[in-house]
Short mmCIF file of C-alpha atoms in Angstrom, two decimals:
data_model
loop_
_atom_site.label_atom_id
_atom_site.label_comp_id
_atom_site.label_asym_id
_atom_site.label_seq_id
_atom_site.Cartn_x
_atom_site.Cartn_y
_atom_site.Cartn_z
CA MET A 1 -11.05 -23.79 10.70
CA PRO A 2 -14.89 -21.78 12.07
CA ILE A 3 -13.26 -20.18 14.55
CA THR A 4 -10.24 -18.99 11.89
CA MET A 5 -13.02 -17.92 9.02
CA GLY A 6 -15.08 -16.06 11.91
CA LEU A 7 -11.35 -14.55 12.82
CA LEU A 8 -11.21 -13.38 9.10
CA LEU A 9 -14.29 -12.06 9.01
CA ALA A 10 -14.30 -9.91 11.55
CA LEU A 11 -10.11 -8.92 10.53
CA SER A 12 -11.75 -8.54 6.95
CA PHE A 13 -14.08 -5.90 8.63
CA VAL A 14 -11.41 -3.64 10.55
CA VAL A 15 -9.12 -3.62 7.12
CA SER A 16 -12.87 -2.45 5.24
CA LEU A 17 -12.57 0.57 8.07
CA LEU A 18 -9.26 1.39 7.33
CA ALA A 19 -9.47 1.44 3.70
CA LEU A 20 -12.73 3.44 4.50
CA GLY A 21 -10.34 6.10 6.36
CA PHE A 22 -7.70 6.06 3.64
CA LEU A 23 -10.10 6.49 0.70
CA ILE A 24 -11.28 9.67 2.20
CA TRP A 25 -8.30 11.53 3.14
CA ALA A 26 -7.05 11.01 -0.47
CA ILE A 27 -10.35 12.64 -1.26
CA ALA A 28 -10.23 14.68 1.02
CA THR A 29 -7.22 16.14 0.02
CA LYS A 30 -7.97 16.76 -3.12
CA GLN A 31 -8.95 20.27 -5.00
CA PHE A 32 -12.43 20.23 -6.78
CA ALA A 33 -12.79 23.41 -7.30
CA MET A 34 -15.93 23.91 -9.48
CA ASP A 35 -17.56 21.22 -7.64
CA ARG A 36 -17.40 23.48 -4.93
CA ALA A 37 -18.49 26.55 -6.59
CA HIS A 38 -21.19 25.04 -7.66
CA ALA A 39 -21.91 23.98 -4.55
CA ALA A 40 -21.66 26.91 -2.73
CA THR A 41 -23.69 28.57 -5.69
CA VAL A 42 -26.98 25.98 -5.18
CA PHE A 43 -26.34 25.60 -1.16
CA GLY A 44 -24.98 29.04 -0.46
CA LYS A 45 -22.55 29.66 1.24
CA GLN A 46 -23.20 29.51 4.80
CA GLY A 47 -24.45 26.44 5.11
CA ALA A 48 -27.36 23.96 5.67
CA ASP A 49 -30.38 26.91 5.90
CA GLY A 50 -29.36 28.36 2.44
CA PRO A 51 -27.95 31.55 0.78
CA ASP A 52 -26.86 34.41 3.62
CA THR A 53 -24.94 37.14 2.31
CA ASP A 54 -23.72 38.54 5.40
CA GLY A 55 -20.74 36.35 5.43
CA THR A 56 -21.89 35.47 9.31
CA HIS A 57 -22.88 31.15 8.74
CA LEU A 58 -26.13 32.23 10.47
CA PHE A 59 -30.13 32.28 9.65
CA ASP A 60 -31.73 33.50 12.29
CA THR A 61 -34.33 31.65 12.94
CA THR A 62 -35.66 32.29 16.44
CA GLY A 63 -39.46 32.78 14.83
CA ILE A 64 -39.79 29.53 13.26
CA ASP A 65 -38.26 27.34 16.37
CA ARG A 66 -40.13 29.35 18.78
CA ILE A 67 -44.11 28.21 16.21
CA SER A 68 -42.05 24.14 16.16
CA ALA A 69 -41.25 23.47 19.23
CA ARG A 70 -44.06 22.33 21.26
CA PRO A 71 -44.37 19.06 19.11
CA VAL A 72 -40.80 18.48 18.30
CA LYS A 73 -40.60 18.67 22.49
CA LEU A 74 -43.59 16.15 22.57
CA LEU A 75 -42.24 13.82 20.26
CA ILE A 76 -38.23 13.95 21.75
CA LEU A 77 -40.00 13.39 24.76
CA GLY A 78 -42.16 10.54 23.81
CA ALA A 79 -39.17 9.36 21.91
CA ILE A 80 -36.95 8.43 24.61
CA PHE A 81 -39.89 6.89 26.74
CA TRP A 82 -39.81 4.17 24.35
CA LEU A 83 -36.90 4.26 23.39
CA ILE A 84 -36.12 3.20 27.72
CA VAL A 85 -38.99 0.97 27.02
CA GLY A 86 -37.79 -0.90 24.35
CA SER A 87 -34.24 -1.20 25.04
CA THR A 88 -35.74 -3.18 28.27
CA PHE A 89 -37.61 -5.45 26.53
CA GLY A 90 -35.02 -6.18 24.45
CA VAL A 91 -32.46 -6.70 26.65
CA ILE A 92 -34.38 -9.28 28.58
CA ALA A 93 -35.51 -10.97 24.81
CA SER A 94 -31.50 -11.23 24.70
CA LEU A 95 -31.05 -12.75 28.67
CA LYS A 96 -33.87 -14.95 27.75
CA LEU A 97 -31.56 -16.60 24.86
CA HIS A 98 -29.52 -18.16 26.95
CA TRP A 99 -30.98 -17.86 30.10
CA PRO A 100 -33.94 -19.86 28.45
CA ASP A 101 -36.17 -20.67 32.22
CA TRP A 102 -35.43 -17.26 33.15
CA LEU A 103 -38.74 -15.00 33.34
CA ASN A 104 -41.35 -17.95 31.33
CA GLN A 105 -43.66 -18.02 34.38
CA ALA A 106 -46.19 -16.23 32.03
CA ALA A 107 -47.11 -15.91 28.76
CA PRO A 108 -46.68 -12.14 28.25
CA LEU A 109 -43.03 -13.04 29.77
CA THR A 110 -42.37 -15.21 26.99
CA PHE A 111 -38.86 -14.52 24.54
CA GLY A 112 -41.28 -13.75 21.27
CA ARG A 113 -43.78 -11.86 22.95
CA MET A 114 -40.66 -9.37 24.51
CA ARG A 115 -38.56 -10.07 20.93
CA ALA A 116 -42.07 -8.18 19.17
CA LEU A 117 -42.34 -5.38 21.97
CA HIS A 118 -38.98 -4.25 21.40
CA LEU A 119 -38.70 -4.29 17.71
CA ASN A 120 -42.55 -2.15 17.43
CA LEU A 121 -41.18 0.04 19.98
CA VAL A 122 -37.88 0.48 19.55
CA ALA A 123 -38.96 1.26 15.55
CA TYR A 124 -41.77 2.77 15.31
CA GLY A 125 -41.56 4.60 19.10
CA TRP A 126 -38.57 5.89 18.84
CA LEU A 127 -37.12 6.04 15.66
CA SER A 128 -40.08 6.87 13.51
CA GLN A 129 -40.89 9.44 16.07
CA ILE A 130 -37.65 11.56 16.88
CA GLY A 131 -37.47 11.14 12.37
CA ILE A 132 -40.27 12.83 12.94
CA ALA A 133 -39.35 15.63 15.26
CA CYS A 134 -36.22 16.60 13.52
CA MET A 135 -38.62 16.75 10.91
CA PHE A 136 -40.52 19.63 12.80
CA TRP A 137 -37.02 20.96 13.52
CA ILE A 138 -35.42 20.64 10.45
CA LEU A 139 -37.78 21.47 7.13
CA PRO A 140 -39.38 24.59 8.43
CA ARG A 141 -35.51 26.11 8.87
CA ILE A 142 -34.52 25.03 5.53
CA PHE A 143 -37.83 26.62 4.06
CA ARG A 144 -37.08 29.64 5.55
CA THR A 145 -41.18 29.38 6.63
CA PRO A 146 -43.22 28.82 10.13
CA LEU A 147 -44.78 25.37 11.21
CA ARG A 148 -48.16 25.81 9.37
CA ALA A 149 -51.18 24.17 11.27
CA PRO A 150 -48.34 23.01 14.53
CA LYS A 151 -51.50 22.27 16.69
CA LEU A 152 -51.74 19.64 13.94
CA PRO A 153 -48.62 17.21 15.39
CA VAL A 154 -49.83 17.91 18.34
CA ILE A 155 -52.63 15.46 18.33
CA GLY A 156 -50.97 13.02 16.19
CA PHE A 157 -48.35 13.26 18.39
CA TRP A 158 -51.17 11.72 21.35
CA LEU A 159 -52.79 9.42 18.57
CA TRP A 160 -49.92 7.77 17.53
CA ASN A 161 -48.55 6.98 21.40
CA VAL A 162 -52.20 5.86 21.84
CA ALA A 163 -51.85 3.46 19.45
CA LEU A 164 -48.21 2.94 20.71
CA LEU A 165 -49.77 2.22 24.14
CA LEU A 166 -52.18 -0.20 22.96
CA GLY A 167 -50.27 -2.50 20.47
CA ALA A 168 -47.70 -3.27 23.34
CA GLY A 169 -50.99 -4.41 24.77
CA ALA A 170 -51.80 -6.52 22.17
CA PHE A 171 -48.41 -7.90 21.61
CA ALA A 172 -48.39 -8.78 25.50
CA HIS A 173 -51.12 -10.87 24.59
CA GLY A 174 -50.14 -12.43 22.22
CA TRP A 175 -52.70 -10.39 19.47
CA THR A 176 -50.69 -9.58 16.55
CA ASP A 177 -50.98 -9.40 12.80
CA GLY A 178 -47.89 -12.76 12.86
CA GLU A 179 -45.69 -10.96 10.21
CA GLU A 180 -41.87 -9.27 11.34
CA TRP A 181 -41.85 -6.11 11.40
CA LEU A 182 -46.19 -6.13 11.05
CA GLU A 183 -46.92 -7.00 14.17
CA PHE A 184 -49.67 -4.28 14.76
CA PRO A 185 -53.42 -5.54 14.52
CA TRP A 186 -54.66 -4.29 11.41
CA GLN A 187 -57.22 -2.13 13.38
CA LEU A 188 -54.26 -0.35 15.40
CA ASP A 189 -52.68 0.56 11.90
CA MET A 190 -56.14 2.86 10.75
CA LEU A 191 -54.66 4.14 14.31
CA LEU A 192 -51.37 4.91 13.07
CA VAL A 193 -52.32 5.65 9.45
CA LEU A 194 -54.66 8.84 11.79
CA ALA A 195 -51.70 10.29 12.98
CA GLY A 196 -49.59 10.61 10.19
CA VAL A 197 -51.96 12.14 8.01
CA PHE A 198 -51.64 15.01 11.33
CA PHE A 199 -47.92 14.47 10.97
CA VAL A 200 -47.40 14.91 7.15
CA VAL A 201 -50.59 17.36 6.66
CA PRO A 202 -48.56 20.55 8.14
CA LEU A 203 -45.02 19.64 6.49
CA VAL A 204 -46.57 19.45 3.27
CA LYS A 205 -48.45 23.05 4.33
CA THR A 206 -45.01 24.40 4.64
CA ALA A 207 -43.12 23.25 2.18
CA ARG A 208 -46.19 25.02 -0.62
CA ALA A 209 -45.79 27.67 1.45
CA ARG A 210 -41.80 27.88 1.84
CA GLU A 211 -39.57 31.17 1.26
CA VAL A 212 -37.26 29.83 -1.07
CA ASP A 213 -36.80 28.29 -4.20
CA HIS A 214 -34.01 25.62 -4.30
CA ILE A 215 -34.87 22.77 -1.88
CA TYR A 216 -32.17 21.81 0.82
CA VAL A 217 -31.73 18.29 -0.14
CA THR A 218 -32.54 16.97 3.32
CA GLY A 219 -35.66 18.43 2.57
CA TRP A 220 -36.04 15.94 -0.59
CA TYR A 221 -34.93 12.80 2.04
CA PHE A 222 -37.92 14.06 4.39
CA LEU A 223 -40.38 14.62 1.50
CA ALA A 224 -39.74 11.23 -0.11
CA ALA A 225 -39.83 9.55 3.18
CA MET A 226 -43.68 11.48 3.31
CA VAL A 227 -44.80 9.72 0.36
CA TRP A 228 -43.00 6.25 0.45
CA PHE A 229 -43.43 5.11 3.58
CA PRO A 230 -47.23 5.80 4.32
CA CYS A 231 -47.52 3.65 0.42
CA LEU A 232 -45.58 0.92 2.49
CA PHE A 233 -47.46 1.02 5.26
CA PHE A 234 -50.75 0.69 3.71
CA ILE A 235 -50.56 -1.88 0.97
CA ALA A 236 -48.54 -3.92 3.61
CA ASN A 237 -51.30 -3.70 6.20
CA ILE A 238 -53.90 -4.38 4.01
CA PRO A 239 -56.25 -7.27 5.16
CA GLY A 240 -56.97 -9.99 3.95
CA ILE A 241 -55.16 -9.98 0.65
CA HIS A 242 -52.31 -11.51 1.14
CA TYR A 243 -51.48 -15.22 1.70
CA GLY A 244 -48.90 -17.46 1.73
CA VAL A 245 -45.71 -16.63 -0.19
CA GLU A 246 -47.39 -13.98 -1.38
CA GLU A 247 -47.78 -12.54 2.10
CA ALA A 248 -43.80 -13.81 2.74
CA THR A 249 -42.40 -11.45 0.52
CA VAL A 250 -45.34 -8.40 0.75
CA ASN A 251 -43.71 -9.31 4.71
CA TRP A 252 -39.93 -8.53 3.30
CA TRP A 253 -40.77 -5.94 1.04
CA PHE A 254 -42.23 -3.64 3.55
CA ALA A 255 -40.05 -4.55 6.38
CA HIS A 256 -36.55 -3.84 4.21
CA ASN A 257 -38.22 -0.61 3.10
CA VAL A 258 -38.88 0.25 6.49
CA LEU A 259 -35.48 0.58 7.25
CA GLY A 260 -34.07 1.50 3.28
CA LEU A 261 -37.08 4.27 2.59
CA TRP A 262 -38.36 5.43 6.10
CA LEU A 263 -35.31 4.94 8.11
CA THR A 264 -32.91 5.57 5.74
CA PRO A 265 -33.89 9.29 4.94
CA LEU A 266 -34.91 10.13 8.07
CA GLY A 267 -31.59 9.47 9.40
CA VAL A 268 -29.44 10.71 6.15
CA GLY A 269 -31.24 13.51 5.52
CA THR A 270 -30.88 14.46 9.08
CA ALA A 271 -26.74 14.11 9.18
CA TYR A 272 -27.26 16.11 5.70
CA TYR A 273 -28.32 19.71 7.44
CA PHE A 274 -26.19 19.04 10.34
CA ILE A 275 -23.24 17.86 9.50
CA PRO A 276 -22.56 21.41 7.39
CA LYS A 277 -24.79 23.26 9.76
CA ILE A 278 -22.46 22.25 12.05
CA ILE A 279 -19.30 22.88 11.02
CA GLY A 280 -20.66 26.26 9.47
CA LYS A 281 -19.89 25.08 5.25
CA PRO A 282 -21.58 23.50 2.60
CA ILE A 283 -21.35 20.08 2.10
CA TYR A 284 -18.93 18.60 -0.39
CA SER A 285 -21.09 17.84 -3.78
CA TYR A 286 -24.31 19.43 -4.29
CA SER A 287 -23.46 16.84 -8.00
CA LEU A 288 -23.38 13.66 -5.25
CA SER A 289 -26.22 14.29 -2.97
CA LEU A 290 -28.00 14.24 -5.63
CA ILE A 291 -27.11 10.89 -7.05
CA GLY A 292 -27.10 9.67 -3.38
CA PHE A 293 -30.81 10.94 -3.46
CA TRP A 294 -32.33 9.34 -6.85
CA GLY A 295 -30.16 6.47 -6.37
CA LEU A 296 -32.09 5.07 -3.09
CA ALA A 297 -34.87 5.81 -5.17
CA LEU A 298 -34.41 3.94 -7.83
CA PHE A 299 -32.54 1.04 -6.20
CA TYR A 300 -33.03 0.51 -2.61
CA SER A 301 -37.19 -0.64 -3.78
CA GLN A 302 -36.31 -4.27 -4.46
CA VAL A 303 -33.56 -4.91 -1.92
CA GLY A 304 -36.03 -6.60 0.19
CA ILE A 305 -36.26 -9.91 -1.13
CA HIS A 306 -32.79 -11.78 -0.38
CA HIS A 307 -34.24 -12.44 2.54
CA LEU A 308 -36.48 -15.53 1.07
CA ILE A 309 -32.74 -17.27 -1.12
CA GLY A 310 -34.25 -20.44 -1.23
CA GLY A 311 -37.17 -20.13 -0.58
CA PRO A 312 -39.98 -21.01 -2.09
CA VAL A 313 -40.52 -17.52 -4.75
CA PRO A 314 -39.77 -17.17 -8.08
CA THR A 315 -35.54 -16.81 -8.98
CA TRP A 316 -36.15 -13.94 -10.89
CA VAL A 317 -37.65 -12.08 -7.87
CA VAL A 318 -34.91 -12.76 -6.17
CA THR A 319 -32.09 -12.39 -8.28
CA LEU A 320 -33.10 -9.10 -9.17
CA SER A 321 -33.55 -7.97 -5.40
CA VAL A 322 -29.67 -9.30 -5.18
CA VAL A 323 -29.03 -7.20 -8.54
CA HIS A 324 -30.39 -4.24 -6.78
CA SER A 325 -28.38 -4.69 -3.24
CA VAL A 326 -25.15 -5.02 -5.37
CA MET A 327 -26.51 -1.38 -6.53
CA MET A 328 -26.72 0.29 -4.03
CA PHE A 329 -23.60 0.50 -3.11
CA ILE A 330 -23.72 4.22 -5.98
CA PRO A 331 -26.01 6.32 -4.15
CA VAL A 332 -23.96 4.76 -0.64
CA ILE A 333 -20.57 5.99 -1.95
CA ALA A 334 -22.41 9.09 -3.26
CA VAL A 335 -23.69 9.59 0.14
CA ALA A 336 -20.04 8.63 2.37
CA VAL A 337 -17.75 10.47 0.07
CA ASN A 338 -20.05 13.67 0.44
CA GLN A 339 -20.32 13.16 4.02
CA HIS A 340 -16.88 11.91 5.52
CA VAL A 341 -15.02 14.60 3.54
CA THR A 342 -16.95 17.58 4.66
CA VAL A 343 -15.93 16.35 8.06
CA ALA A 344 -12.21 15.04 7.68
CA ARG A 345 -11.41 18.85 6.26
CA ASN A 346 -13.20 19.98 9.50
CA THR A 347 -11.78 17.37 11.73
CA TRP A 348 -10.92 19.94 14.62
CA ALA A 349 -15.35 20.40 15.06
CA LEU A 350 -15.51 17.14 16.51
CA ARG A 351 -13.53 17.99 19.18
CA GLU A 352 -15.72 21.02 19.71
CA SER A 353 -19.00 19.60 19.03
CA LEU A 354 -20.36 16.24 21.27
CA PRO A 355 -23.09 16.36 19.07
CA LEU A 356 -21.66 16.26 15.92
CA ARG A 357 -19.26 13.04 17.34
CA PHE A 358 -22.79 11.10 16.97
CA ILE A 359 -24.31 12.24 14.03
CA ALA A 360 -20.23 11.32 11.62
CA PHE A 361 -20.33 7.83 13.81
CA GLY A 362 -23.34 7.37 13.02
CA ALA A 363 -23.45 8.45 8.49
CA VAL A 364 -19.74 6.01 9.05
CA MET A 365 -22.21 3.47 10.08
CA TYR A 366 -24.68 3.95 8.02
CA THR A 367 -21.64 3.64 4.90
CA LEU A 368 -20.85 0.37 6.23
CA ALA A 369 -24.15 -1.70 7.38
CA SER A 370 -25.16 -0.37 3.44
CA PHE A 371 -21.53 -2.51 1.95
CA GLN A 372 -23.18 -5.28 4.47
CA GLY A 373 -26.14 -5.44 3.45
CA SER A 374 -24.72 -5.64 -0.35
CA ILE A 375 -22.43 -8.04 -0.10
CA GLU A 376 -24.46 -9.92 2.25
CA ALA A 377 -27.64 -10.16 0.01
CA LEU A 378 -24.90 -12.05 -2.53
CA ARG A 379 -26.33 -16.36 -2.88
CA SER A 380 -22.90 -17.40 -1.53
CA VAL A 381 -22.68 -14.91 1.58
CA ASN A 382 -26.03 -15.36 2.15
CA THR A 383 -25.90 -19.09 2.10
CA ILE A 384 -23.56 -19.12 5.85
CA THR A 385 -25.48 -16.00 7.34
CA HIS A 386 -29.09 -17.12 6.11
CA PHE A 387 -30.90 -18.12 9.35
CA THR A 388 -28.25 -16.89 11.77
CA HIS A 389 -27.31 -14.07 14.54
CA TYR A 390 -25.16 -12.73 12.38
CA THR A 391 -28.53 -11.17 10.12
CA VAL A 392 -29.24 -9.20 13.73
CA GLY A 393 -26.18 -7.72 14.64
CA HIS A 394 -26.66 -6.04 10.34
CA ALA A 395 -29.94 -5.13 10.77
CA HIS A 396 -28.78 -3.51 14.53
CA LEU A 397 -25.77 -1.59 12.12
CA GLY A 398 -28.17 -0.40 9.79
CA ALA A 399 -31.07 0.68 12.54
CA TYR A 400 -29.10 1.72 16.02
CA ALA A 401 -25.41 2.02 15.13
CA PHE A 402 -26.18 4.56 11.65
CA VAL A 403 -30.27 6.16 12.78
CA SER A 404 -30.27 5.61 16.13
CA ILE A 405 -26.69 7.43 16.78
CA VAL A 406 -27.47 10.21 13.82
CA MET A 407 -30.40 10.91 16.08
CA PHE A 408 -28.31 10.79 19.67
CA GLY A 409 -26.50 13.89 18.37
CA ALA A 410 -29.38 15.41 16.31
CA ALA A 411 -31.73 15.67 20.07
CA TYR A 412 -28.05 17.14 21.69
CA HIS A 413 -28.20 19.23 18.95
CA ILE A 414 -31.47 21.17 18.52
CA MET A 415 -32.53 20.97 22.60
CA PRO A 416 -30.33 23.41 23.47
CA ARG A 417 -31.60 25.48 21.18
CA LEU A 418 -35.48 24.67 22.10
CA VAL A 419 -34.98 25.41 25.50
CA GLY A 420 -32.14 28.31 25.33
CA ARG A 421 -30.04 27.13 27.07
CA ASP A 422 -26.81 24.55 27.05
CA PHE A 423 -26.64 21.10 28.70
CA ALA A 424 -25.48 21.45 32.72
CA ARG A 425 -22.94 18.29 32.36
CA PRO A 426 -20.82 17.80 28.88
CA GLY A 427 -19.41 15.03 30.73
CA LEU A 428 -22.64 12.42 30.63
CA ILE A 429 -23.14 13.59 27.18
CA ARG A 430 -19.44 11.97 26.37
CA LEU A 431 -20.77 8.76 28.75
CA HIS A 432 -23.60 8.06 26.79
CA PHE A 433 -21.65 8.43 23.61
CA TRP A 434 -18.99 5.51 24.79
CA LEU A 435 -21.23 3.53 26.75
CA VAL A 436 -23.74 3.53 23.62
CA VAL A 437 -20.26 3.32 21.13
CA ILE A 438 -18.08 0.56 23.00
CA GLY A 439 -21.62 -1.27 23.73
CA PHE A 440 -22.28 -1.85 19.85
CA ALA A 441 -19.05 -2.82 19.15
CA ILE A 442 -19.75 -5.57 21.84
CA TYR A 443 -22.53 -6.61 20.22
CA PHE A 444 -22.09 -6.59 16.92
CA PHE A 445 -19.25 -8.52 16.99
CA SER A 446 -20.02 -10.56 18.85
CA LEU A 447 -23.22 -11.78 16.27
CA SER A 448 -21.12 -11.36 13.88
CA ILE A 449 -18.24 -13.89 14.39
CA GLY A 450 -21.01 -16.37 15.77
CA GLY A 451 -23.08 -16.05 13.09
CA VAL A 452 -20.66 -17.43 10.80
CA LEU A 453 -19.64 -20.20 12.93
CA GLN A 454 -23.09 -21.00 13.34
CA GLY A 455 -23.99 -20.85 10.05
CA LEU A 456 -20.75 -22.41 9.04
CA ALA A 457 -22.58 -25.67 11.06
CA MET A 458 -25.55 -26.05 9.96
CA LEU A 459 -23.73 -26.27 6.78
CA ASP A 460 -22.03 -29.20 7.75
CA ALA A 461 -23.72 -32.05 7.34
CA THR A 462 -21.78 -34.56 9.89
CA ARG A 463 -22.68 -31.67 12.79
CA SER A 464 -25.93 -31.56 15.07
CA PHE A 465 -28.24 -28.70 14.98
CA ALA A 466 -28.09 -28.55 18.50
CA GLU A 467 -23.92 -28.05 18.11
CA SER A 468 -24.60 -24.88 16.36
CA VAL A 469 -27.10 -24.16 19.09
CA ILE A 470 -24.96 -24.61 21.46
CA LEU A 471 -21.12 -22.84 20.06
CA THR A 472 -23.41 -19.37 19.80
CA LYS A 473 -23.81 -19.15 24.26
CA PRO A 474 -20.56 -17.01 24.53
CA TYR A 475 -21.45 -14.92 22.06
CA LEU A 476 -25.11 -14.56 22.69
CA GLU A 477 -24.14 -14.07 26.32
CA ALA A 478 -21.58 -10.87 25.02
CA ARG A 479 -24.50 -9.64 22.88
CA SER A 480 -26.43 -9.16 26.05
CA VAL A 481 -23.16 -7.60 27.65
CA GLY A 482 -23.25 -4.78 25.22
CA GLY A 483 -26.89 -4.35 24.99
CA THR A 484 -26.69 -4.03 28.66
CA MET A 485 -24.67 -1.00 28.30
CA MET A 486 -26.06 0.47 25.25
CA THR A 487 -29.26 0.70 27.64
CA LEU A 488 -27.04 2.10 29.94
CA GLY A 489 -26.39 4.91 27.48
CA HIS A 490 -30.31 4.77 26.59
CA ILE A 491 -30.93 5.81 30.70
CA VAL A 492 -27.64 8.46 30.51
CA PHE A 493 -29.01 9.95 27.42
CA ALA A 494 -32.75 10.47 29.18
CA ILE A 495 -30.94 11.87 32.06
CA ASN A 496 -29.49 14.46 29.20
CA VAL A 497 -32.67 15.61 27.76
CA ILE A 498 -34.09 15.77 30.79
CA GLY A 499 -32.17 17.78 33.19
CA ILE A 500 -31.64 20.34 30.28
CA LEU A 501 -35.97 20.95 30.37
CA ARG A 502 -35.89 21.29 34.52
CA LYS A 503 -35.46 25.15 35.62
CA PRO A 504 -32.22 26.57 34.86
CA ARG A 505 -29.70 27.74 37.54
CA ALA A 506 -27.09 30.82 37.06
CA ALA A 507 -24.24 28.67 36.09
CA GLU A 508 -25.76 27.63 33.31
CA THR A 509 -24.11 28.69 29.62
CA PRO A 510 -27.24 30.12 27.32
CA VAL A 511 -26.94 29.82 24.17
CA ALA A 512 -28.01 31.71 20.84
CA ALA A 513 -30.24 31.62 18.16
CA GLU A 514 -29.08 30.38 14.80
#
């Protein structure tokens, strides 16, 4: 019976993929002339950098990009470094789940510390830095003005990475605040906040000096993220205020909002810029982009409390979180239709552009991760999946399959324009894509099926808790295989980026300015 349930859930997920594809195809075949005309009027007829009048789909950003180049390059390289380091710790932590006696000679090598290193280094070292790099690249372009105070983000970069290095040492030696996603000691939090100031000030000054009246939807997501994340980080890290149940509530309010009000705006905003930019056509609907943004702003802030279903928190707080989680279907569907229909009407671009393959795939994963999260928040589903590996698979569907893979595509599009030449070996980019996609598929489906079986076993009073643990072993082994493939993909990614920075060969193709 449990195996049948797991297979049915896996089958339902595949069917949902097919249904979503059919929905996108059906919508893509309809013509909404008025909405398209409105989108062309507001966004400009030729793409995401604003209205062009010459019909070339291009806007010369050479001078703007030159000023942004140094902070963007540093942030991308720093992000890749922490991606490799954090992924390595993640593989070690994964292997320890089914090899518990491996590398247990010292406390820094234990699972708890390896896992804290993995989570924080990929969240703040990789995802945050690559997202900030995209902000520094995209915002000056859509505002049509050079980055203001370009030396400040360089200072911010060094402060941020010093804080990460000190934090890694603190985690390894057991010095943390003891809360998931909030492990950084509050003393190091202050250094991260200072670094954030050096990032935010230039972007705000650039926004104030913009040469356009209309702010493209990417700008809305990025500017909102610059407001939301500092508020979240500051409130959740105030020392000596939150205790007991209140501490748990604030913890999950912060932890879920890091994904929804920080990483999600970075990922969705980046996809909203690069999809029409690469294709050379405006997004499908301006109105839907507004629904997607304001829906996220309205509904997401309270969804994290569904992680405390069954805990000693007021029932109305959990119910509010469940309602907000279900209401997230509205902005997610708006974003899905907008981005997927734009790609579906221009499938030729997927064949021509390797970066678009990453970004389009990541955009689809955002839709699926959000749908899954809304369903998982329901008490009837949460009863089974809570406290299981299913939740880990869901978290990686959002943070990795969505945000990380979108950022891979963004980096592959930015780097050639940053250095003025194309990648010498496109085959390595394809290898990277398939390593992370296949590796993630193994990772996700193994944890999803194993997690459901684990949850059903824990609910069965006739089965021991030990049995619910033992049955997950083959699924944890599959998780390690998938995680290792993803890490190999990250190494290939690093090779590609470092390779394009070296001295160019005569055979390499220059990239024209946009």
